[in-house]
PDB file of C-alpha atoms in Angstrom:
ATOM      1  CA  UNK Z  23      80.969 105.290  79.709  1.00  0.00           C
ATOM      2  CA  UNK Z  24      81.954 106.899  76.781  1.00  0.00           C
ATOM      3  CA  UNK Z  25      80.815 105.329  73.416  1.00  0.00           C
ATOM      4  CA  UNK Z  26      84.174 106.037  71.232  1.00  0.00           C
ATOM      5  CA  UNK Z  27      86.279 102.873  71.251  1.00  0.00           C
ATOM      6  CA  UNK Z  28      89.383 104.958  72.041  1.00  0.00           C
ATOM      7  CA  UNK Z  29      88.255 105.872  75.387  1.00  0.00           C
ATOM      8  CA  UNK Z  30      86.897 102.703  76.132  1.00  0.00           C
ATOM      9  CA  UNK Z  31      90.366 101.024  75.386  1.00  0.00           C
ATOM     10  CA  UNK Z  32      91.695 104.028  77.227  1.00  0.00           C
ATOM     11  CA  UNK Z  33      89.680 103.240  80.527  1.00  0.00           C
ATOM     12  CA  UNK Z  34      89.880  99.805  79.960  1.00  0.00           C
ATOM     13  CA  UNK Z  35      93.680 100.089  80.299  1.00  0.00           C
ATOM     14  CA  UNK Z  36      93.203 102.029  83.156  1.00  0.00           C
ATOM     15  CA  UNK Z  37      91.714  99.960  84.858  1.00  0.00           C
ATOM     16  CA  UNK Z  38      94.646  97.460  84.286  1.00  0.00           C
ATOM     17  CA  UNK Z  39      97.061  99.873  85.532  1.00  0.00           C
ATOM     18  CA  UNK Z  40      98.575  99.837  81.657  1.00  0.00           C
ATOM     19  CA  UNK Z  41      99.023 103.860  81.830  1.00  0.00           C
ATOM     20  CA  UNK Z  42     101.110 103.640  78.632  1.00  0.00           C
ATOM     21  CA  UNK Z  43      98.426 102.015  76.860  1.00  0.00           C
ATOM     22  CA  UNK Z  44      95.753 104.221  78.150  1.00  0.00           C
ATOM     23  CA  UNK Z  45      97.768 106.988  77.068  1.00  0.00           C
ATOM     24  CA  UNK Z  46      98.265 105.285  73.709  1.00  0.00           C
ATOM     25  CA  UNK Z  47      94.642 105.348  72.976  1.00  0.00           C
ATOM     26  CA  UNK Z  48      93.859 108.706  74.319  1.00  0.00           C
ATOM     27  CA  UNK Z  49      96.353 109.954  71.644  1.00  0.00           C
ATOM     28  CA  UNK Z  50      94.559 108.410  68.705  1.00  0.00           C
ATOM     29  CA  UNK Z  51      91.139 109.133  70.413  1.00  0.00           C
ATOM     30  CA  UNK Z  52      92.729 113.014  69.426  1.00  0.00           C
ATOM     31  CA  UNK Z  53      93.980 112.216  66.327  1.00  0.00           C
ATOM     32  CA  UNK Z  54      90.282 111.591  65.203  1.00  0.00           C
ATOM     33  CA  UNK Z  55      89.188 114.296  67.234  1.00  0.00           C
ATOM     34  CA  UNK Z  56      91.563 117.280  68.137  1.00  0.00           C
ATOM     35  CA  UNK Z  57      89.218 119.728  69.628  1.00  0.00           C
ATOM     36  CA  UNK Z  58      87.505 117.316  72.465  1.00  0.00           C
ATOM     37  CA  UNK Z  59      88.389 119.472  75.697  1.00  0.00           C
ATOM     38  CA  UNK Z  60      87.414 116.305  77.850  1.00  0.00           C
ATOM     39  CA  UNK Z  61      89.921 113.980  76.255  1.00  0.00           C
ATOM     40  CA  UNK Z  62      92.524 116.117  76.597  1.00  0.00           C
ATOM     41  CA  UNK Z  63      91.544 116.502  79.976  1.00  0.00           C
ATOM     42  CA  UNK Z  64      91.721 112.961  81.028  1.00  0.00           C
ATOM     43  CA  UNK Z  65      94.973 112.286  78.803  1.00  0.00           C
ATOM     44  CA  UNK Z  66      96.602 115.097  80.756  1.00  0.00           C
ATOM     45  CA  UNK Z  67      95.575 113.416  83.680  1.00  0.00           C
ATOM     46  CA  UNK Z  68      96.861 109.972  82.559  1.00  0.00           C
ATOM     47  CA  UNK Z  69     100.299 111.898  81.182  1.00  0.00           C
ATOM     48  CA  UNK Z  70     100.496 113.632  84.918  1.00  0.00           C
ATOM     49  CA  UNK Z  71     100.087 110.078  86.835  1.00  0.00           C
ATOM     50  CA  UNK Z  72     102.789 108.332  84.430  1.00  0.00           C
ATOM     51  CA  UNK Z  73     105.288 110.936  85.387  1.00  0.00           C
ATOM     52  CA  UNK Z  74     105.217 112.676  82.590  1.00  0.00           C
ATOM     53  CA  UNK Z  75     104.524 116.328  83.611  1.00  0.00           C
ATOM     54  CA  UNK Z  76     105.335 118.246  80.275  1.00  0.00           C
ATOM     55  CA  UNK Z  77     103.448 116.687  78.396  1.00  0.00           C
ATOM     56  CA  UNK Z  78     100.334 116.548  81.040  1.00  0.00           C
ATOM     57  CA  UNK Z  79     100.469 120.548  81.105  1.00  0.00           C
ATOM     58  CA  UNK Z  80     100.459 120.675  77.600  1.00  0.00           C
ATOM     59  CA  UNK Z  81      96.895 118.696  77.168  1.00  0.00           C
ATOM     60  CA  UNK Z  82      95.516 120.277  80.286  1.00  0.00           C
ATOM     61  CA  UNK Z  83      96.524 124.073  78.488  1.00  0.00           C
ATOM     62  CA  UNK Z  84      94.855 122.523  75.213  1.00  0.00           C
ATOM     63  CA  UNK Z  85      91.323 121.443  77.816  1.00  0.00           C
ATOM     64  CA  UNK Z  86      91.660 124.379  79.402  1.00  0.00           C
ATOM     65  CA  UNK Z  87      91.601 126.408  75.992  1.00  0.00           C
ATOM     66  CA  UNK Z  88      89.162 124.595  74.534  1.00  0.00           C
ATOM     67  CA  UNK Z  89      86.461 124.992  77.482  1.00  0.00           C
ATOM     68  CA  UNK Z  90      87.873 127.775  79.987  1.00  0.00           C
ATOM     69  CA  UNK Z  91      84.840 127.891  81.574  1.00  0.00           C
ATOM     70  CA  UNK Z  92      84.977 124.054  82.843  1.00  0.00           C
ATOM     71  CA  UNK Z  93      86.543 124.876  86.075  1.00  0.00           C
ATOM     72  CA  UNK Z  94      88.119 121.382  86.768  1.00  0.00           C
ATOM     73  CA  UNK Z  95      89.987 121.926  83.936  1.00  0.00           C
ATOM     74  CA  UNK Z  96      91.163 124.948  84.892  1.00  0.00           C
ATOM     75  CA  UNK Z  97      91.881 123.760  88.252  1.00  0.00           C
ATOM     76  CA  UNK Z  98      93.672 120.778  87.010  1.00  0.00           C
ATOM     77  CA  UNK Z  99      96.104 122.867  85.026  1.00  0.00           C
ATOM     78  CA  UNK Z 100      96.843 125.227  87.784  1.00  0.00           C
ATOM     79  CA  UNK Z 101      97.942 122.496  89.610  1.00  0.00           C
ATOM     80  CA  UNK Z 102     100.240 120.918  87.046  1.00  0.00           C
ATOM     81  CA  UNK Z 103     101.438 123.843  86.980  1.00  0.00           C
ATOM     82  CA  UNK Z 104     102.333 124.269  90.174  1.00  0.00           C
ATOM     83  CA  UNK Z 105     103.855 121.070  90.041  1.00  0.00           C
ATOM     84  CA  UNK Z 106     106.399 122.185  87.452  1.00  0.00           C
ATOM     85  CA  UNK Z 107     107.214 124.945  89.802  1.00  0.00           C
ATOM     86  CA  UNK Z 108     108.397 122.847  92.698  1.00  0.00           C
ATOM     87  CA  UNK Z 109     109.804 120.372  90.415  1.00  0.00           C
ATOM     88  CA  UNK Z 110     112.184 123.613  89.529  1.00  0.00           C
ATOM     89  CA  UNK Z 111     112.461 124.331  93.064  1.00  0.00           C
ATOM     90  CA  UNK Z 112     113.593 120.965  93.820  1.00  0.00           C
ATOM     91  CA  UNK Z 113     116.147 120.417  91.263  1.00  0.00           C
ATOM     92  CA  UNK Z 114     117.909 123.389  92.703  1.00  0.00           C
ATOM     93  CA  UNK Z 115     118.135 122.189  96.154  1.00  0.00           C
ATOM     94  CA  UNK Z 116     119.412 119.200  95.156  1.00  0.00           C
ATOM     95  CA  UNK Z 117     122.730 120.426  93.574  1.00  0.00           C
ATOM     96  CA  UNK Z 118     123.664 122.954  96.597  1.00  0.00           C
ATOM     97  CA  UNK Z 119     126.667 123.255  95.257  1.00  0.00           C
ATOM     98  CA  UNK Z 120     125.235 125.343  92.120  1.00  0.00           C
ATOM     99  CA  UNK Z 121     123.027 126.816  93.994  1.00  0.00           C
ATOM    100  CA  UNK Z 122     123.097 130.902  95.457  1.00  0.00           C
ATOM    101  CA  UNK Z 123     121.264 133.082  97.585  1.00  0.00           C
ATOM    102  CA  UNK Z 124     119.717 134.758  94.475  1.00  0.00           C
ATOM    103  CA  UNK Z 125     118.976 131.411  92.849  1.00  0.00           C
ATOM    104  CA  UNK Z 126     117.514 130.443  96.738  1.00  0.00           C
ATOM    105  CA  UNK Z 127     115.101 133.724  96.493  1.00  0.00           C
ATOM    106  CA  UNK Z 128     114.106 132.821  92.812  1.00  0.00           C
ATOM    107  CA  UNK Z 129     113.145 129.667  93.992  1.00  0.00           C
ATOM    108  CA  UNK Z 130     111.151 131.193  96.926  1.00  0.00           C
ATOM    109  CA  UNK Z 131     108.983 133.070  94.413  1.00  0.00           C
ATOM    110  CA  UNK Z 132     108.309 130.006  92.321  1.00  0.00           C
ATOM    111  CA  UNK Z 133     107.227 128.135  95.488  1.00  0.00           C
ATOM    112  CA  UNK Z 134     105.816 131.091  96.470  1.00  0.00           C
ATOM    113  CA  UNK Z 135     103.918 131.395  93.205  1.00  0.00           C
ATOM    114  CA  UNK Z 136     103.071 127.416  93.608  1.00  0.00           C
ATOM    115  CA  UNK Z 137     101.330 127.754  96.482  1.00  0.00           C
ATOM    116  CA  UNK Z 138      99.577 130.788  94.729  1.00  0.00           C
ATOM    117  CA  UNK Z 139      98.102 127.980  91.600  1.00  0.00           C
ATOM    118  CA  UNK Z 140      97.231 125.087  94.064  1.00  0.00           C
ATOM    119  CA  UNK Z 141      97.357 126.319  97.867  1.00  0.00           C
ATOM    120  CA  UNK Z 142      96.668 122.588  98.805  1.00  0.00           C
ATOM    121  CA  UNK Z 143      99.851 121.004  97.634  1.00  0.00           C
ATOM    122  CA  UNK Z 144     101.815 119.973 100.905  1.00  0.00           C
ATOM    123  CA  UNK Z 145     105.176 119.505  98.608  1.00  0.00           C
ATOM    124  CA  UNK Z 146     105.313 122.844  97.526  1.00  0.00           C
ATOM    125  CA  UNK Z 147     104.795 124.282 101.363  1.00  0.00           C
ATOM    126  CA  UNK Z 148     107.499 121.827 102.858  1.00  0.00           C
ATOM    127  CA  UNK Z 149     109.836 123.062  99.938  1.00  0.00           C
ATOM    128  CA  UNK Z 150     109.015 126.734 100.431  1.00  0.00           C
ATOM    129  CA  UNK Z 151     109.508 125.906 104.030  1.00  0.00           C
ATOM    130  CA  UNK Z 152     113.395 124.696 103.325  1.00  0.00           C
ATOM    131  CA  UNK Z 153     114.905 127.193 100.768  1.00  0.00           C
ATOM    132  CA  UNK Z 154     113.418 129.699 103.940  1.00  0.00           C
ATOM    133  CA  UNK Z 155     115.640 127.740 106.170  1.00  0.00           C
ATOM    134  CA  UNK Z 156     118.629 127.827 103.811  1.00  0.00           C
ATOM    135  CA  UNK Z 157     118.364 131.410 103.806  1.00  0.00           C
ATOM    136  CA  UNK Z 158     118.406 131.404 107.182  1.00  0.00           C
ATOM    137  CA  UNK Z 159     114.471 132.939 107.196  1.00  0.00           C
ATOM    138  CA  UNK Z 160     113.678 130.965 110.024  1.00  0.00           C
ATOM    139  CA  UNK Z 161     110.423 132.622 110.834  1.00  0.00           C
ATOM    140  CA  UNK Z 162     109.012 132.367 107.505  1.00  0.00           C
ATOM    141  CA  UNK Z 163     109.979 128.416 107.207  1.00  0.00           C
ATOM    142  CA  UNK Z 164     108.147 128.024 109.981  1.00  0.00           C
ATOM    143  CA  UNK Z 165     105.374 129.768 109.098  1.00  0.00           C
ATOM    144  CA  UNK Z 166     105.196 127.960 105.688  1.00  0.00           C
ATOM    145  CA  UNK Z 167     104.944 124.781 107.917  1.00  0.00           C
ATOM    146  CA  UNK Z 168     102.548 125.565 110.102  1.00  0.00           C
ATOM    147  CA  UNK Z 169      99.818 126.590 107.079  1.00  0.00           C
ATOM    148  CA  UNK Z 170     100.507 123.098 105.474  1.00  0.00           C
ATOM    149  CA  UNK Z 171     100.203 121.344 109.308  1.00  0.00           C
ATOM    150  CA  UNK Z 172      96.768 123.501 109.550  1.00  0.00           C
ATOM    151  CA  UNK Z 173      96.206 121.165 106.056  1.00  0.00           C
ATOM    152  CA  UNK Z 174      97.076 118.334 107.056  1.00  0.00           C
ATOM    153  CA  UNK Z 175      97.306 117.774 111.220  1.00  0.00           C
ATOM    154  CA  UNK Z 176      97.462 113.898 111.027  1.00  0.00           C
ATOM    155  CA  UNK Z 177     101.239 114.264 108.944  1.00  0.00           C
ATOM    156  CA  UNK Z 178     103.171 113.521 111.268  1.00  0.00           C
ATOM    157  CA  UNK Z 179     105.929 113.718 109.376  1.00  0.00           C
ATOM    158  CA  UNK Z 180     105.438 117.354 109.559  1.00  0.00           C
ATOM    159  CA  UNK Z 181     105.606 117.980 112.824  1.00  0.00           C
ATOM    160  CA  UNK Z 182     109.345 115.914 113.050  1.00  0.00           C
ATOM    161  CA  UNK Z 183     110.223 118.916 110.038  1.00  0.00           C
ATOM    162  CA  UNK Z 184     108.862 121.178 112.384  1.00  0.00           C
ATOM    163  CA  UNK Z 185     111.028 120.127 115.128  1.00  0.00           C
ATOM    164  CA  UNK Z 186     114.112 120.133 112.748  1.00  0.00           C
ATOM    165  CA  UNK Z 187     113.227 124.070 111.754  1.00  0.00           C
ATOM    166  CA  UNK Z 188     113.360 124.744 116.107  1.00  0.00           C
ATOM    167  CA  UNK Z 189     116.712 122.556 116.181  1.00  0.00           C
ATOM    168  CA  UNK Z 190     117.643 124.970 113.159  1.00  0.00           C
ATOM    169  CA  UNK Z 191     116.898 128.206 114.401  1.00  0.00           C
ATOM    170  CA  UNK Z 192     118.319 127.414 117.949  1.00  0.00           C
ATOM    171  CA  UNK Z 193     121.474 126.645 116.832  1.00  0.00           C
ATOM    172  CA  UNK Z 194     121.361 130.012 114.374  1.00  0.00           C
ATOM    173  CA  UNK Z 195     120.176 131.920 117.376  1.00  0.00           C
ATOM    174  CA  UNK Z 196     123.718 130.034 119.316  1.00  0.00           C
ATOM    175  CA  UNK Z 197     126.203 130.833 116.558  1.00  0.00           C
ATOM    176  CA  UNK Z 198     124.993 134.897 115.910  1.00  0.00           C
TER     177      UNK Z 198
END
């Protein structure tokens, strides 16, 4: 374990499931010392399991900076990142009344480009998979679901979506 008393209070907190705290004393463990790529790493971390995405990206960009040739850290970021990306996706969905078929293809490309950062995030293939069925891209939902069932076989969940797309595209097929 680490032999700065900030981290230890940090991990100690951790371990209590006090992410605030933990994130309280990762903070201070950067006041003393800005330019530690591994704190930031792990308070990014801390920041991305408390919800708190923005600032997570921001600490994993600082890591990343820092040490760009510590591929976790990389990695991490790329996936906070794409995390940001469906989050964007996702808000848009979820007012379909604001929503058009140009806002539906810029969403595509973020999901698109989400997949692109961390190609093993189910969420951001599922969500790729609807906005495709909302624009009536039945083919390409599909497809979108059946690289994140080759992921993850055992979701079953996945397969009921994938019955839902058939449903969809039958019924599109019925009404052109």
């Amino acid at each position: 374990m680490n032999n700065n008393p900030y981290i230890q209070n940090a991990y100690r907190c951790i371990l209590q499931n006090d992410f605030e705290e933990a994130i309280r004393w990762f903070e201070q463990a950067l006041q003393a010392n800005p330019g530690d790529a591994e704190v930031h790493y792990r308070c990014s971390i801390t920041y991305g399991r408390s919800g708190y995405l923005e600032q997570a990206v921001l600490h994993a960009e600082k890591a990343s900076a820092l040490q760009p040739d510590q591929s976790a850290y990389v990695l991490h970021l790329q996936h906070l990142q794409a995390r940001t990306l469906v989050q964007g996706a996702r808000k848009l969905l979820e007012q379909p009344e604001q929503y058009t078929s140009t806002a539906l293809y810029q969403a595509v490309q973020q999901l698109k480009q989400a997949v692109s950062l961390d190609p093993l995030d189910p969420e951001a293939y599922v969500w790729l998979a609807m906005v495709y069925s909302e624009l009536n891209e039945h083919a390409l939902a599909m497809a979108a679901l059946k690289d994140v069932i080759g992921l993850y076989p055992q979701e079953s969940s996945l397969q009921q979506l994938m019955e839902e797309l058939k449903k969809r595209l039958k019924l599109y097929m019925h009404d052109s």
